[in-house]
XYZ file of C-alpha atoms in Angstrom:
674
model
C -107.808 40.384 74.027
C -109.186 43.005 71.224
C -110.952 45.663 72.950
C -114.528 47.665 71.525
C -113.569 50.744 70.212
C -115.130 53.838 71.533
C -115.759 54.754 67.392
C -116.606 51.167 67.170
C -120.723 50.640 65.804
C -121.943 49.634 68.892
C -122.657 46.255 70.568
C -126.102 46.815 70.751
C -126.851 47.130 67.516
C -127.914 50.814 67.926
C -126.211 52.300 65.010
C -124.726 54.553 66.943
C -121.084 55.342 67.757
C -119.989 53.089 71.135
C -119.296 56.120 72.540
C -122.794 57.596 71.745
C -124.743 54.361 72.916
C -123.432 51.687 75.074
C -120.083 53.675 76.534
C -121.299 53.296 80.186
C -121.783 49.192 79.818
C -125.876 50.039 78.911
C -126.717 47.827 75.925
C -128.888 50.325 74.439
C -131.298 49.971 71.386
C -134.270 52.336 70.653
C -136.625 49.523 70.397
C -139.329 50.299 67.975
C -137.292 51.711 65.511
C -136.831 48.447 63.639
C -138.100 47.918 60.178
C -140.344 44.572 59.714
C -142.021 44.022 62.797
C -142.694 40.057 63.872
C -145.615 38.012 63.841
C -145.881 37.617 66.583
C -149.058 37.033 68.634
C -150.487 40.633 68.498
C -151.378 42.373 71.975
C -153.709 44.135 73.465
C -153.231 48.166 73.903
C -152.746 48.808 76.918
C -150.252 46.032 76.842
C -148.322 47.791 73.705
C -148.553 50.536 75.815
C -146.464 49.065 78.889
C -144.377 47.485 75.475
C -143.928 51.203 74.402
C -143.323 52.892 78.180
C -140.688 49.915 78.813
C -138.726 51.015 75.607
C -138.912 53.911 76.920
C -136.908 53.264 80.278
C -135.015 51.349 78.255
C -133.798 53.946 75.885
C -133.508 56.495 78.904
C -131.233 53.653 80.646
C -133.180 53.009 83.672
C -133.183 49.452 83.199
C -135.174 48.135 86.410
C -138.318 49.780 85.061
C -137.574 48.679 81.461
C -137.272 44.711 83.207
C -140.429 44.639 85.117
C -142.459 46.096 82.359
C -141.364 44.371 79.751
C -141.449 40.575 81.747
C -145.047 41.377 82.957
C -146.154 41.775 78.898
C -143.738 38.311 78.410
C -144.770 36.220 80.908
C -148.239 37.188 79.458
C -147.236 36.972 75.787
C -144.766 33.865 75.956
C -143.880 34.528 72.416
C -144.106 38.782 72.484
C -140.743 39.577 70.445
C -140.652 43.495 71.644
C -140.677 42.032 75.406
C -138.071 39.550 75.322
C -135.827 42.299 72.960
C -136.763 44.872 75.870
C -136.167 42.299 79.031
C -133.049 40.737 77.699
C -130.893 43.843 76.356
C -132.094 44.968 80.053
C -130.857 42.294 81.748
C -127.687 42.151 79.705
C -127.095 45.908 80.530
C -127.451 45.215 84.339
C -124.346 42.616 84.247
C -127.020 39.754 83.928
C -125.553 38.198 80.588
C -127.148 34.870 81.218
C -131.021 35.623 81.657
C -130.397 38.354 78.976
C -128.873 36.172 76.405
C -131.626 33.546 76.974
C -134.232 35.648 76.376
C -132.972 37.309 73.253
C -131.632 33.881 72.199
C -135.361 32.543 72.469
C -136.306 35.808 70.947
C -134.337 34.310 67.879
C -135.510 30.880 67.542
C -139.413 32.382 67.087
C -138.907 35.483 65.225
C -135.837 34.157 63.477
C -135.956 38.015 60.979
C -135.650 40.390 63.778
C -131.734 41.936 62.921
C -131.775 43.397 65.903
C -132.055 40.476 68.187
C -128.888 38.714 66.694
C -126.910 42.166 67.505
C -127.447 42.798 70.727
C -126.991 38.558 71.554
C -123.224 39.089 69.708
C -122.533 42.037 72.399
C -124.070 40.167 75.519
C -121.247 37.173 73.221
C -118.362 39.378 73.422
C -118.705 40.668 77.313
C -118.835 36.936 77.986
C -115.333 36.564 76.494
C -117.043 34.004 73.519
C -115.924 35.277 70.290
C -116.749 31.954 68.134
C -120.761 32.181 69.218
C -120.476 36.237 68.814
C -119.363 35.120 64.994
C -121.815 32.338 64.302
C -124.632 34.589 65.449
C -123.293 37.139 62.764
C -122.986 34.952 60.300
C -126.722 33.998 61.029
C -127.795 37.077 60.480
C -126.118 38.439 57.697
C -127.706 35.233 56.165
C -131.080 36.644 56.059
C -130.250 40.629 55.972
C -127.038 41.327 53.903
C -127.429 44.859 55.163
C -123.733 47.710 55.412
C -124.914 47.271 59.380
C -124.686 43.225 59.645
C -121.447 42.869 57.337
C -119.781 45.464 59.861
C -121.215 43.595 63.064
C -120.161 39.810 61.070
C -116.161 41.886 60.371
C -116.485 43.543 63.684
C -116.912 39.768 65.163
C -113.848 37.778 62.854
C -111.487 41.148 63.534
C -112.150 39.906 67.152
C -112.102 35.863 66.252
C -108.437 36.616 64.444
C -110.009 36.055 61.036
C -108.421 39.715 59.414
C -109.249 38.032 55.604
C -112.543 37.501 57.171
C -113.363 40.410 58.456
C -111.596 43.141 55.469
C -113.730 41.281 53.285
C -116.591 42.658 55.071
C -115.972 45.827 56.582
C -115.061 46.135 52.030
C -118.923 45.522 51.787
C -120.568 47.430 55.175
C -118.111 50.191 53.147
C -119.381 49.316 49.852
C -122.804 49.471 50.676
C -123.204 52.415 53.203
C -125.497 54.770 51.498
C -123.337 58.135 53.203
C -118.516 57.895 54.210
C -118.514 54.959 56.524
C -116.121 55.896 58.586
C -116.286 53.451 61.491
C -116.155 51.079 58.728
C -112.894 52.513 57.588
C -111.465 53.093 61.136
C -111.767 49.745 61.540
C -110.507 48.141 58.052
C -107.612 50.304 58.943
C -106.973 48.205 62.931
C -107.513 45.044 60.133
C -105.277 45.594 57.310
C -102.413 47.042 60.652
C -103.152 43.922 62.631
C -102.466 41.781 59.142
C -98.888 43.188 58.476
C -100.100 44.757 55.269
C -98.782 48.117 55.601
C -99.186 50.026 52.502
C -103.373 49.284 52.068
C -103.045 50.266 55.340
C -101.763 53.105 54.482
C -104.275 53.936 52.061
C -107.018 52.966 54.188
C -105.480 55.767 56.846
C -104.981 57.946 53.898
C -108.532 57.453 52.905
C -110.159 57.864 56.434
C -107.909 60.779 57.015
C -109.132 62.518 53.748
C -113.070 62.813 55.459
C -112.108 62.423 58.943
C -109.252 64.991 59.270
C -109.808 64.134 63.696
C -109.617 60.797 63.021
C -108.522 59.096 66.274
C -108.033 55.834 64.351
C -104.044 55.570 64.703
C -104.132 56.660 68.196
C -106.521 53.469 69.255
C -104.741 51.724 66.723
C -101.376 51.723 67.990
C -100.910 48.314 69.512
C -102.323 46.681 66.505
C -99.806 44.140 64.555
C -99.644 40.854 63.526
C -99.251 39.050 66.808
C -97.035 35.475 65.299
C -94.357 37.600 64.307
C -92.178 35.525 61.267
C -88.438 36.038 62.883
C -86.761 38.757 64.390
C -86.045 41.331 61.471
C -90.204 41.320 61.723
C -90.278 41.872 65.281
C -87.755 44.644 64.808
C -90.475 45.983 61.784
C -93.376 45.726 64.135
C -91.894 47.795 67.465
C -90.228 50.611 64.667
C -93.455 51.139 63.012
C -94.859 51.756 66.482
C -92.599 54.085 67.667
C -92.362 55.743 64.498
C -96.614 56.237 64.822
C -96.000 57.327 68.208
C -93.057 59.598 67.339
C -95.692 61.468 64.754
C -98.337 61.054 67.135
C -96.744 63.637 69.677
C -97.148 65.793 66.929
C -100.251 65.308 65.717
C -101.563 68.583 64.641
C -105.319 67.786 65.608
C -104.776 65.105 68.188
C -107.524 65.180 70.591
C -108.312 66.676 73.423
C -109.839 63.765 75.660
C -108.552 60.157 74.604
C -111.502 57.310 74.437
C -109.756 55.066 76.912
C -109.999 52.047 74.437
C -107.395 50.505 72.450
C -108.476 48.722 69.791
C -106.014 46.507 70.841
C -103.729 46.958 74.387
C -99.996 46.282 74.764
C -100.487 42.926 75.963
C -98.670 40.842 72.909
C -95.388 43.319 73.210
C -94.739 40.982 76.270
C -93.904 37.827 73.945
C -90.821 39.923 71.309
C -88.734 38.972 74.133
C -87.400 42.443 74.424
C -87.397 44.830 77.226
C -90.398 47.115 76.644
C -89.440 49.820 78.759
C -88.319 52.522 76.382
C -91.390 52.185 74.194
C -93.668 51.902 76.503
C -92.986 54.707 78.446
C -92.899 56.942 75.271
C -96.544 55.859 74.867
C -97.271 57.057 78.021
C -95.988 60.605 77.468
C -98.194 60.569 74.187
C -101.080 58.947 75.234
C -101.137 61.908 78.207
C -100.082 64.541 75.796
C -103.215 63.502 73.979
C -105.825 63.577 76.649
C -105.880 65.734 79.399
C -108.709 63.999 81.185
C -105.561 60.989 82.222
C -103.934 63.458 84.025
C -106.787 63.142 86.127
C -105.428 62.589 90.527
C -108.096 62.441 92.941
C -109.076 65.143 95.312
C -107.597 62.998 98.861
C -104.249 62.602 97.017
C -102.967 66.083 96.699
C -103.618 66.133 100.918
C -103.147 62.767 102.239
C -101.537 61.802 105.628
C -100.584 58.690 105.719
C -102.857 55.548 107.361
C -100.968 55.076 110.257
C -103.702 56.142 112.739
C -106.353 53.721 110.336
C -106.896 50.844 108.746
C -104.904 50.367 105.774
C -107.721 51.228 102.451
C -106.228 48.661 99.951
C -108.058 48.435 96.704
C -107.047 46.371 93.646
C -108.521 46.282 89.786
C -108.563 43.522 87.800
C -111.025 42.079 84.772
C -110.017 38.562 86.158
C -111.776 38.603 89.911
C -113.434 35.420 88.771
C -112.729 32.047 88.749
C -109.778 32.976 86.620
C -105.836 31.888 87.539
C -105.549 35.629 88.784
C -108.943 35.039 90.523
C -107.679 32.153 92.431
C -104.726 33.808 94.068
C -106.289 37.186 94.596
C -108.934 34.980 96.629
C -106.151 33.385 99.273
C -104.836 37.242 99.212
C -107.730 39.184 99.868
C -108.061 37.111 102.929
C -104.730 36.975 104.198
C -105.182 41.247 103.915
C -107.671 41.231 105.736
C -106.689 39.311 108.885
C -102.984 41.656 108.866
C -104.908 44.446 109.298
C -106.315 46.027 105.443
C -109.458 47.196 104.382
C -109.800 45.482 100.983
C -111.878 47.112 98.582
C -111.954 44.787 94.791
C -112.569 46.389 91.810
C -113.718 44.345 88.474
C -115.071 45.018 85.279
C -115.578 42.756 81.909
C -119.116 41.351 83.373
C -118.246 37.884 84.328
C -120.081 36.326 86.862
C -119.255 32.946 88.541
C -118.977 30.893 91.904
C -115.374 32.280 92.431
C -116.400 35.969 91.841
C -118.822 35.319 94.420
C -116.105 33.753 96.680
C -114.050 36.862 96.246
C -116.796 39.240 97.141
C -116.620 37.821 100.170
C -113.554 37.687 100.727
C -113.256 41.060 101.466
C -114.978 44.381 102.506
C -116.177 45.915 99.290
C -116.807 44.364 95.410
C -117.519 46.487 93.217
C -118.446 45.848 89.220
C -116.901 48.993 87.799
C -118.428 51.019 84.371
C -117.201 50.354 81.017
C -114.961 53.115 81.077
C -111.613 54.067 82.794
C -113.297 57.065 82.418
C -116.158 57.003 84.307
C -114.450 53.685 86.595
C -112.157 56.264 88.372
C -115.126 58.504 89.642
C -116.258 54.999 91.563
C -112.329 54.188 92.718
C -111.449 57.657 93.644
C -114.992 57.790 96.046
C -113.261 54.544 98.060
C -110.391 57.330 99.317
C -107.806 55.065 98.883
C -104.574 54.651 100.293
C -103.008 51.850 98.042
C -104.699 51.115 94.627
C -102.576 47.504 93.592
C -103.016 46.025 89.401
C -102.632 42.400 89.661
C -102.147 42.748 86.229
C -101.223 45.772 83.685
C -101.652 45.501 79.430
C -104.544 42.541 79.169
C -107.173 44.947 78.417
C -107.143 48.569 77.328
C -109.468 49.146 80.649
C -106.848 49.259 83.420
C -103.845 49.975 81.554
C -105.418 53.506 80.408
C -107.445 53.374 84.289
C -103.770 53.904 85.732
C -103.231 56.539 84.243
C -105.292 58.156 87.520
C -103.856 58.951 90.394
C -106.110 57.728 91.660
C -104.347 56.561 95.084
C -101.200 58.263 97.018
C -99.496 55.335 96.275
C -100.363 52.809 93.118
C -99.034 49.394 92.689
C -98.543 46.377 90.169
C -98.186 42.468 90.257
C -96.826 40.129 87.834
C -100.276 38.761 86.826
C -98.563 40.130 83.274
C -95.038 39.744 83.452
C -93.762 43.228 81.671
C -93.456 46.939 82.819
C -97.238 48.946 82.221
C -94.273 52.267 81.068
C -96.697 54.764 83.123
C -96.050 57.267 85.372
C -98.743 56.893 87.941
C -97.639 52.985 88.645
C -95.038 53.576 91.674
C -94.063 50.271 92.027
C -93.741 46.858 90.368
C -93.243 44.010 93.166
C -92.492 41.254 91.582
C -89.469 38.518 93.292
C -85.846 38.161 94.061
C -85.848 34.123 92.939
C -87.177 35.215 89.186
C -85.060 39.277 88.640
C -81.514 39.225 87.330
C -78.793 42.037 88.592
C -79.741 44.408 85.857
C -83.688 44.157 86.333
C -84.667 47.456 87.732
C -83.402 48.975 83.894
C -86.506 46.779 83.018
C -89.298 48.693 84.955
C -90.374 51.769 84.894
C -92.026 51.844 88.080
C -89.738 51.026 90.798
C -88.766 47.015 91.236
C -89.547 46.128 94.379
C -88.318 42.366 95.472
C -89.653 40.421 97.615
C -87.680 36.143 98.784
C -90.683 34.056 97.683
C -93.150 34.455 94.940
C -96.297 36.552 95.514
C -99.115 34.048 93.824
C -99.367 30.482 95.101
C -102.200 27.742 93.694
C -103.362 24.362 95.162
C -102.205 20.918 94.181
C -104.513 20.098 91.821
C -106.199 17.405 91.642
C -105.368 14.362 89.402
C -107.875 12.417 87.227
C -108.716 8.785 89.044
C -107.358 7.353 85.221
C -105.358 8.552 83.513
C -107.093 9.448 79.640
C -105.337 7.253 76.734
C -102.036 8.634 74.343
C -104.814 8.189 72.014
C -107.371 9.622 73.053
C -105.306 12.863 73.534
C -103.845 12.960 70.297
C -99.985 12.189 71.363
C -98.659 9.727 69.457
C -98.461 5.758 70.320
C -95.113 5.444 69.751
C -91.991 7.225 70.905
C -90.986 10.386 72.534
C -93.560 13.124 73.551
C -91.658 16.657 74.214
C -94.877 18.532 75.292
C -95.569 22.084 75.042
C -98.581 23.419 76.947
C -98.176 27.074 76.548
C -100.429 29.140 74.456
C -100.131 29.355 70.551
C -98.927 33.358 70.844
C -95.743 32.267 72.795
C -93.721 30.300 70.850
C -91.442 32.630 69.520
C -89.651 32.290 66.309
C -85.945 31.438 67.975
C -88.371 28.711 70.210
C -87.883 27.184 66.218
C -85.081 25.969 66.649
C -85.080 24.670 69.895
C -87.790 22.183 68.496
C -85.561 21.805 65.582
C -82.483 20.933 67.027
C -85.205 18.510 69.540
C -86.248 16.968 66.781
C -83.077 16.499 64.608
C -81.086 14.793 67.987
C -84.092 11.665 68.678
C -85.535 10.779 65.462
C -87.685 9.012 67.743
C -89.373 12.311 69.079
C -92.293 14.520 68.357
C -93.220 18.261 69.443
C -96.171 18.978 70.761
C -98.077 21.950 70.844
C -102.041 22.385 71.579
C -104.714 24.871 70.349
C -108.276 26.179 71.321
C -110.405 27.076 69.409
C -110.095 30.624 69.126
C -106.331 30.329 68.852
C -106.377 28.323 65.256
C -105.342 31.638 62.588
C -102.363 31.673 65.269
C -101.415 27.905 65.283
C -101.328 27.967 61.325
C -98.932 31.060 61.526
C -96.769 28.922 63.852
C -96.708 26.081 61.492
C -96.231 27.743 58.560
C -92.831 29.650 60.289
C -92.528 25.899 61.916
C -92.350 23.842 58.529
C -89.655 27.487 56.420
C -87.226 25.919 59.742
C -87.493 22.403 59.944
C -88.074 21.380 56.065
C -91.000 18.179 56.242
C -89.729 15.510 57.010
C -88.904 17.280 61.005
C -92.042 18.723 60.514
C -94.311 15.021 60.219
C -92.908 15.004 64.148
C -94.824 18.168 64.814
C -98.245 17.432 66.560
C -101.030 20.743 67.032
C -104.147 19.182 69.071
C -106.915 20.448 70.645
C -106.750 22.132 73.632
C -107.165 19.922 76.475
C -109.855 19.852 79.022
C -108.599 19.158 83.165
C -108.483 15.438 83.469
C -106.846 15.428 79.490
C -104.353 18.386 80.502
C -102.914 16.307 83.362
C -103.423 12.875 81.548
C -101.127 14.422 78.731
C -98.561 15.241 80.990
C -98.480 12.191 82.495
C -97.927 10.546 79.866
C -94.994 12.916 77.838
C -91.643 12.164 78.605
C -90.753 15.601 78.899
C -93.099 19.869 78.819
C -90.645 21.992 76.769
C -90.998 25.241 78.271
C -91.004 27.780 75.277
C -88.751 30.652 74.775
C -88.845 34.326 76.154
C -92.361 34.038 78.351
C -92.243 30.580 80.121
C -94.860 28.605 81.794
C -96.301 29.836 85.061
C -99.081 29.108 86.071
C -99.079 25.672 83.809
C -95.319 24.807 85.724
C -97.886 23.725 88.710
C -99.657 21.714 86.826
C -96.017 20.268 85.607
C -95.946 19.490 89.677
C -98.383 18.153 89.943
C -98.157 15.916 87.114
C -94.386 15.005 88.138
C -93.037 15.856 84.496
C -89.296 16.636 83.453
C -88.774 19.970 81.807
C -86.425 21.243 80.201
C -85.687 25.272 80.329
C -83.701 27.893 78.464
C -83.878 30.987 80.868
C -83.877 34.568 79.261
C -82.654 37.754 80.267
C -86.270 39.284 81.151
C -88.134 38.307 84.261
C -91.100 36.813 82.084
C -88.473 34.072 80.695
C -87.080 33.312 83.821
C -89.711 31.081 85.440
C -88.676 27.936 84.795
C -85.298 28.399 86.428
C -86.817 29.348 89.615
C -89.137 26.180 89.828
C -86.321 24.115 89.419
C -83.996 25.824 91.796
C -86.450 25.626 94.186
C -87.100 22.023 93.081
C -83.572 21.046 93.128
C -82.972 19.932 89.150
C -80.909 22.961 88.041
C -78.281 20.825 86.444
C -81.186 18.605 84.551
C -83.760 21.279 83.542
C -81.304 24.703 83.291
C -79.769 24.868 79.577
C -76.777 27.448 78.615
C -77.993 27.603 75.026
C -80.502 26.725 72.296
C -77.360 23.031 71.435
C -77.664 22.834 75.235
C -81.496 22.757 75.131
C -82.240 19.890 72.991
C -79.535 17.908 74.785
C -80.615 17.826 77.714
C -84.642 17.021 76.478
C -83.139 14.047 74.519
C -81.264 13.258 77.852
C -84.390 12.816 80.097
C -86.840 11.747 76.646
C -84.059 8.614 76.553
C -82.998 7.479 80.011
C -85.792 6.199 81.725
C -84.052 6.051 84.840
C -82.739 9.890 85.026
C -85.710 10.267 83.810
C -87.920 8.601 87.215
C -85.174 10.251 89.465
C -86.431 13.863 88.229
C -90.391 12.697 88.160
C -88.801 11.740 92.459
C -87.172 15.502 93.123
C -90.660 16.654 91.212
C -93.552 15.622 93.425
C -91.107 15.399 96.866
C -90.067 18.988 96.796
C -93.152 20.096 94.376
C -94.758 19.726 97.893
C -92.997 23.034 99.391
C -94.840 25.199 96.554
C -98.063 24.273 96.851
C -100.536 26.349 99.024
C -98.143 28.469 100.388
C -99.133 31.551 102.328
C -96.280 33.096 103.475
C -95.904 35.388 100.577
C -99.002 36.815 101.435
C -97.396 37.863 104.768
C -94.642 39.611 103.464
C -96.511 41.166 100.520
C -98.339 42.615 102.945
C -95.388 44.070 105.314
C -94.285 45.140 102.264
C -97.544 47.441 101.418
C -97.490 48.877 105.063
C -94.573 49.858 104.807
C -95.078 51.567 101.553
C -97.854 53.974 103.231
C -95.467 55.384 106.240
C -92.907 56.716 103.165
C -93.414 59.126 100.546
C -94.145 58.639 96.932
C -91.528 57.970 94.646
C -90.839 60.865 91.760
């Protein structure tokens, strides 16, 4: 969830700040300014002239011409590093990340001493969300060139991967090796220390930075940097108190920036996992950001004299990073089609650089599909030009781009769906569209937006195809004996309160094992959860807690098949994972929370007719229900049968899209809420 800050060193390796280099999604690096030129096969004077011309076009942002000229030389001299670098960089800048990355990788293979290729390739991997590869590339570069800029890039890659100690070490090295005060590295060091929970050291870094750069926006851009894995309820309160303190300080900050570089180092994503009502905190953050950046108060001109859309199709825009083969993209695909069939003019806006078959299919199912510039400040003009009636955000808070974009008034009506189940806190988001299946009676208190509820879920899923044969328990990493209580939720959903639930289950079932899954990129978080569980459970119970690697689809469905019970995490439980659980027919237990995001299991259990067996009223009841299901084969099979039978109506259900279409049409016929 970490974003490139506008004051960070640019991913292209130019040595400039991101805001002064590639902020418009252009991976730029001055071409002929790198020492130690490679031992390429000599080119003719005419070819060198062409390469210099290509480099000039690259620096000027004329990517198409740079590609054309550089590829001509590459075909003539396929080992020429300049040609590969220019073409690879320009291709990446126009979104062809695979092709550009392949040329940069070839350049590294042929000319490993050219550090600029490593840096640009690392930037490409970052845009592709392949953070482990990004770190590996920069570690290889460091072995060749332990300079300040390379240390800084290793540190940034380690930071993205959550390896905070490694990041701290290399940021300090970059600061020590820099010939002049390196405020960029100091800025990032402050962010790392804050994220690591080192409050005193972070304050020391902030004081040093402020002495050199009185107008530093480090506190502003690092507002939501905090430890993602909380130790306990007290730690959560401390984290949130620190954020609120920073907001209050920044409200009075005498040198607050006139404009906010519209990229946080981390969006408010992890607040949702605290199990607390986030409305007040996010509303305060919105007010503070608006005070610091007048640009965020922009209103598109067509919104000022908007007269509705009764005599023409409603122009509907949707914005997300996840319009590709992602769960958000899969849901939106059918929704695009349904809305067009119901008379909407659908315009999709994407960002993030992902290219795959899912994205192509989405593009075919809407009236227009636009890849946005990388900053919200630039993207707002692209969206405003469509003169939309409604702008719909499937998710806000999962990245800084959509978070800040929502501050702009780009359509008379702006709505949020529950792709990330938390209020935005942003006063230009008018409505939050949810379902009455999930919301408690006091739900409006949880939203800065006006809450609108539909009778059904606003998203659906096709029924997954199960593997022809099951992967064995041993191959998955399950114990071959005893009961398996499987928690397939991502590791940062494991709230400290859930530790008590795991403990209660294992205490009641001496043959039980609790199993968690860990993506490669989440090992540092898993270590923190493991340490916390050790403190809560003790050594004896921890022998029956397993952490297994993230599973590919066939192995994942096999794990659900072999599991006796799925244990739903507290406060923010399963979402799309439930559809996989239903396909496998695995019984589950859930403890509903006070907020919508902790009540999905409750809604699913009601729809499946297993509320008595699956829905707990306390931690003790949760453990007893889980153990009863695991120990009673007859009960377990009865619940499995209900799940398999009753879940059929939940797959491929497009009725909710018709409900959403009617709701959206009604919104353009009434005044925007105050």
